[in-house]
Short mmCIF file of C-alpha atoms in Angstrom, two decimals:
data_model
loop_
_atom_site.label_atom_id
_atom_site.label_comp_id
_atom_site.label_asym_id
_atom_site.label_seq_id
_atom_site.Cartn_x
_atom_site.Cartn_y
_atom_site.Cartn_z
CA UNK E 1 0.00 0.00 0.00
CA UNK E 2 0.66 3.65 0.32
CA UNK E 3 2.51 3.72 3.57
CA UNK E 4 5.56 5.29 2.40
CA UNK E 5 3.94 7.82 1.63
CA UNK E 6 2.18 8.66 4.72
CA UNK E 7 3.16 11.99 6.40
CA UNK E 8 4.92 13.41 3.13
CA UNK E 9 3.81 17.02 1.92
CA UNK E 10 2.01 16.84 -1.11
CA UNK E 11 2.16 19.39 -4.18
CA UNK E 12 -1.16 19.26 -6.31
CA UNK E 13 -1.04 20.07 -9.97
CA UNK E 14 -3.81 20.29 -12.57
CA UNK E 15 -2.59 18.05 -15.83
CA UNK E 16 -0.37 19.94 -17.90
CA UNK E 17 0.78 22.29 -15.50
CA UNK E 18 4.23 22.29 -14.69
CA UNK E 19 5.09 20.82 -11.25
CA UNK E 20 8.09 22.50 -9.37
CA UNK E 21 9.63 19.91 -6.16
CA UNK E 22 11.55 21.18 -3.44
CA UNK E 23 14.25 19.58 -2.09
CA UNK E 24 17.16 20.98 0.90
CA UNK E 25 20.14 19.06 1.33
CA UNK E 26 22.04 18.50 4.61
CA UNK E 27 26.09 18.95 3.46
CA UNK E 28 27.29 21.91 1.86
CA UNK E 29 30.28 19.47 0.81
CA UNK E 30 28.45 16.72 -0.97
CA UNK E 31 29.15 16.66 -4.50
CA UNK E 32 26.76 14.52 -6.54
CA UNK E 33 22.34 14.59 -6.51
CA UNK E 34 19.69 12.50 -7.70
CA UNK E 35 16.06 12.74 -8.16
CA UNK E 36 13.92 9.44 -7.44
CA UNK E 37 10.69 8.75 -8.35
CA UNK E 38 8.73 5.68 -6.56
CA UNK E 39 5.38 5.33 -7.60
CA UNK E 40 2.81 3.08 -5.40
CA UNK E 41 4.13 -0.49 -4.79
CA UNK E 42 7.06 -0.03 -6.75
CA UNK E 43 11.00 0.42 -6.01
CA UNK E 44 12.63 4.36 -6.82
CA UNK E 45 13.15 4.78 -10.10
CA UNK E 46 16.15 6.72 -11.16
CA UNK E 47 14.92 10.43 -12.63
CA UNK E 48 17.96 12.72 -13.37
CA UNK E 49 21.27 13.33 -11.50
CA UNK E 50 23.59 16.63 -11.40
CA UNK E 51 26.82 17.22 -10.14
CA UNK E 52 27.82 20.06 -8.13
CA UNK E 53 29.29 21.62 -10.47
CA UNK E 54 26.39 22.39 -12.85
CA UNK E 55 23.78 24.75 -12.00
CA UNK E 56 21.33 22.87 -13.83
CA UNK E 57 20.40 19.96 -16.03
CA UNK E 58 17.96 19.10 -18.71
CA UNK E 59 16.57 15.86 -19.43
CA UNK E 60 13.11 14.62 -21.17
CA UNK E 61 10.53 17.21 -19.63
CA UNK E 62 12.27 17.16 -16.21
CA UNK E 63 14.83 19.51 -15.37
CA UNK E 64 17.35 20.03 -12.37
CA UNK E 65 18.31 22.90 -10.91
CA UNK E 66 20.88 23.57 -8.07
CA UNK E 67 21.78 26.00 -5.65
CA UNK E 68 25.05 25.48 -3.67
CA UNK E 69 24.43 28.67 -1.62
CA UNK E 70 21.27 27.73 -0.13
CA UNK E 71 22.12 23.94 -0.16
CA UNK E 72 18.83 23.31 -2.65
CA UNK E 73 17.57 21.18 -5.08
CA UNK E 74 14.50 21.52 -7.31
CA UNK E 75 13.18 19.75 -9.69
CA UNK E 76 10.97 20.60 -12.38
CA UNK E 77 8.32 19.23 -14.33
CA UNK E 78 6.99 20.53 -17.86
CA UNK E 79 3.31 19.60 -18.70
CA UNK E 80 2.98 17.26 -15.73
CA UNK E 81 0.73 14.11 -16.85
CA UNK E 82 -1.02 12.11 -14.65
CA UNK E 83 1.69 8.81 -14.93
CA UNK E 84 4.12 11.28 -12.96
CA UNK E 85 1.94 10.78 -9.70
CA UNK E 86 4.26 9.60 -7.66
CA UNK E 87 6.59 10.56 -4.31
CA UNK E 88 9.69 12.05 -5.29
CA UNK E 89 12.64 12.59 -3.62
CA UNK E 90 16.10 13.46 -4.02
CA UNK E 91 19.60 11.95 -2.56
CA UNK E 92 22.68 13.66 -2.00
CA UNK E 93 26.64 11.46 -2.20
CA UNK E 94 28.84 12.73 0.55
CA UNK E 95 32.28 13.50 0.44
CA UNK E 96 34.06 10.10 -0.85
CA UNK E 97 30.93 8.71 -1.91
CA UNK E 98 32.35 7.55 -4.88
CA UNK E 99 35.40 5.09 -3.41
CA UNK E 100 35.08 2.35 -2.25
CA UNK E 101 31.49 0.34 -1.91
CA UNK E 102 29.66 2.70 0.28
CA UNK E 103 28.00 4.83 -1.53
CA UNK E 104 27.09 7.02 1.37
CA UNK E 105 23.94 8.08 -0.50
CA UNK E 106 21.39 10.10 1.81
CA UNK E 107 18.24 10.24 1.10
CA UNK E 108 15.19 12.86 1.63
CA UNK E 109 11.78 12.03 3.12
CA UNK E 110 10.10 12.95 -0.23
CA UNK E 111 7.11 14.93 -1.68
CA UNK E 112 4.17 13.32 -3.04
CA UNK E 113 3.22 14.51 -6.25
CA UNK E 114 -0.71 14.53 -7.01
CA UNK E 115 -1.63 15.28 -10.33
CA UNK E 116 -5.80 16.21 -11.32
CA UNK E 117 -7.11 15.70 -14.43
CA UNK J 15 16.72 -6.97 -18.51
CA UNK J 16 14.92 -7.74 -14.92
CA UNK J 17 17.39 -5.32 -12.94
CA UNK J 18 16.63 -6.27 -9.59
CA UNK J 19 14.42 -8.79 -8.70
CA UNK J 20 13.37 -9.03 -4.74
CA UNK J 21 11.63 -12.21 -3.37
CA UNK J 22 9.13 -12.47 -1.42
CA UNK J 23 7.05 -8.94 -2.47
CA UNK J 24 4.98 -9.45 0.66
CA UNK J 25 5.73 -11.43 3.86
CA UNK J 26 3.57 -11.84 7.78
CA UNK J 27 5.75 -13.10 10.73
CA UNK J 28 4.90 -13.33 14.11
CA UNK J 29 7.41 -12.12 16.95
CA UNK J 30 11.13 -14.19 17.22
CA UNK J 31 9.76 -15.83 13.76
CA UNK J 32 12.78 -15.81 11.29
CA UNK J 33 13.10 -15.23 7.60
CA UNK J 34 15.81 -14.62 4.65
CA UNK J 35 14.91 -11.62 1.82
CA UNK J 36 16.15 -12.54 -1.31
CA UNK J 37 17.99 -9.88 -4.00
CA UNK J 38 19.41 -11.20 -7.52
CA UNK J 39 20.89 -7.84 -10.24
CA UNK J 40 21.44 -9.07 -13.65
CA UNK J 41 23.58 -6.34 -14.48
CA UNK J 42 26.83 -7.59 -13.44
CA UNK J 43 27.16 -4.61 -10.59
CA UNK J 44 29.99 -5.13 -7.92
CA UNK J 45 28.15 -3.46 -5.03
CA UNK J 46 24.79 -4.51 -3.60
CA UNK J 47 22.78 -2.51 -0.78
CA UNK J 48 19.71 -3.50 1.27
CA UNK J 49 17.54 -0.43 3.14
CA UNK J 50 14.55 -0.37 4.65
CA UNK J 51 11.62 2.52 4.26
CA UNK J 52 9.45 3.62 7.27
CA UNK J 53 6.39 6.22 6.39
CA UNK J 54 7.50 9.77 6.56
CA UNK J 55 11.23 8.68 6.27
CA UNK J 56 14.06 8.52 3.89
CA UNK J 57 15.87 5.39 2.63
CA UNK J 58 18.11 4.16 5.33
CA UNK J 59 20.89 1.42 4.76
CA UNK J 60 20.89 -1.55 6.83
CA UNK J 61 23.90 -3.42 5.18
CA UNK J 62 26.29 -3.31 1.59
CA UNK J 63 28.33 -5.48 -0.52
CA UNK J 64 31.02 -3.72 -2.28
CA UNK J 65 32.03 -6.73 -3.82
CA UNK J 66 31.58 -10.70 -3.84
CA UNK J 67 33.03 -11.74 -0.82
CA UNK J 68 32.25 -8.65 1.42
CA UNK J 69 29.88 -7.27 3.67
CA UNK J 70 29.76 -4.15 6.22
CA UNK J 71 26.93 -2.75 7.96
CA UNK J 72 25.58 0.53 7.15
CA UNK J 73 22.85 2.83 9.59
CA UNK J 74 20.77 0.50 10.76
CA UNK J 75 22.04 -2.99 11.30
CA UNK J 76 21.25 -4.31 14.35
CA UNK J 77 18.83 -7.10 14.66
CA UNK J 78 19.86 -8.17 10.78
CA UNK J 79 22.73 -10.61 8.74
CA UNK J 80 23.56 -10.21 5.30
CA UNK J 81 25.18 -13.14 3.11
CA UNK J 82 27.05 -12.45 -0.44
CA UNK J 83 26.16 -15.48 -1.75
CA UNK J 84 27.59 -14.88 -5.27
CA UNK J 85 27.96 -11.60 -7.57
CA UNK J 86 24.73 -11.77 -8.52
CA UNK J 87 22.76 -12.40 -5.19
CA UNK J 88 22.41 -10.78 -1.96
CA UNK J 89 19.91 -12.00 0.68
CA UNK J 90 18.87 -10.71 4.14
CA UNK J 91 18.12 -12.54 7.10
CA UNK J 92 15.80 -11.48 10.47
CA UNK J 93 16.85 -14.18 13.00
CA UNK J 94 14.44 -12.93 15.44
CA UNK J 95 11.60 -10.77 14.05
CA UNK J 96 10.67 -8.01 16.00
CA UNK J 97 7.67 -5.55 15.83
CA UNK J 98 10.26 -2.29 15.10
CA UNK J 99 11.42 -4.53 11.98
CA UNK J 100 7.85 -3.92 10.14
CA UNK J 101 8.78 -1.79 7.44
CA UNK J 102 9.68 -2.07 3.63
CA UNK J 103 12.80 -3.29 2.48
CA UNK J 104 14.52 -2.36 -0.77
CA UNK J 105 17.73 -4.27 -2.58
CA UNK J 106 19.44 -1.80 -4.46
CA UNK J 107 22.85 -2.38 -6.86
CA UNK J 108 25.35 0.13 -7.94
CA UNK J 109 26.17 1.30 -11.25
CA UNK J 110 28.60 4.43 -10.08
CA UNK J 111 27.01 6.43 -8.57
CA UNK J 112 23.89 5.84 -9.65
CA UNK J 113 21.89 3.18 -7.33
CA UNK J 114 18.98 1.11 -8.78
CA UNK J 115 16.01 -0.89 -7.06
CA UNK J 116 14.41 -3.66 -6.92
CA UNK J 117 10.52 -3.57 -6.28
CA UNK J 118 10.88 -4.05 -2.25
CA UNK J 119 9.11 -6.33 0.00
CA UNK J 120 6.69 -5.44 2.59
CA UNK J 121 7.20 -7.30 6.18
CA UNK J 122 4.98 -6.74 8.69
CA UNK J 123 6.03 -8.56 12.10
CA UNK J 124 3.05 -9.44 14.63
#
């Protein structure tokens, strides 16, 4: 059932609006993001990743952005449909994430998205 | 291309009961993960696998064992179920750095 998604905030969206999900990250030093998506029942699905590097990031109707200064993530969705209903949420790689098998991947609670036809 | 593939998908046990989760990848990742997912929480890592041959605990590992059995497979085992252990559990493998998942398996413990 739905009980990962109990206790998330939820952002409602009419179909083909765009949908805009927040995300704040906890170390000002971690240098790698993803966006999941897990929809009911199912395991998160891999969105779109940026590196800190980048500002932003573009992929098919979803887009990335990043702010270092304020330790934020968003991520944005053009003419949201109602198959992107889903909880979202976004994981940051600490510091050394990428040696070794640990991947030191933390993850946000989420935000269920709700979209109305 | 099955990805990862968790067995059971659903699973009752009553208190001290034990049981073994089951993860298989097919895409030839070196590092395996297992977290669970409590309502209103993030993912949180219970054990890895960085390669065949090696485990280390992650978060949350107490009351859990995790067995490498081959590249391919990695299972996890409740010896004594507990109530606190009622959650959802997700296999993950590594492609660096992205992470993918299997479908997850909901335990509830009684």
């Amino acid at each position: 059932g739905e009980s990962v998604g109990l206790h998330l905030p939820t952002l409602s969206v009419q179909e083909g609006d765009n949908s805009i999900i927040n995300c704040a990250y906890s170390n000002s030093a971690s240098d790698y993001f993803i966006w999941y998506k897990q929809e009911s029942g199912k395991g998160p699905q891999f969105i779109i990743d940026i590196r800190s590097n980048m500002d932003k990031r573009q992929g098919q109707r979803v887009t990335v952005l990043l702010n270092k200064t304020v330790k934020h993530l968003s991520l944005q969705i053009a003419a949201t449909q109602p198959g992107d209903s889903a909880v979202y949420f976004c994981a940051e790689i600490l510091p050394g994430g990428f040696s070794g098998g640990y991947n030191k991947l933390i993850f946000g609670a989420g935000t269920r998205l709700a979209v109305h036809p | 291309n099955a990805g990862v593939t968790q067995t059971p998908k659903f699973q009752v046990l009553k208190t001290g009961q034990s049981m073994t989760l089951q993860c298989a990848q097919d895409m030839n990742h070196n590092s395996m993960y297992w977290y669970r997912q409590d309502p209103g929480m993030g993912l949180r890592l219970i054990y890895y696998s960085a390669s065949e041959g090696t485990t280390d605990k992650g978060e949350v590992p107490n009351g859990y064992n995790v067995s490498r059995l081959n590249k391919r497979e990695f299972s996890l085992r409740l010896e004594s179920a507990a109530p606190s252990q009622t959650s959802v559990y997700f296999c993950a493998s590594r492609d660096v750095p992205r992470q993918y998942f299997g479908a997850g398996t909901r335990l509830s413990v009684l």
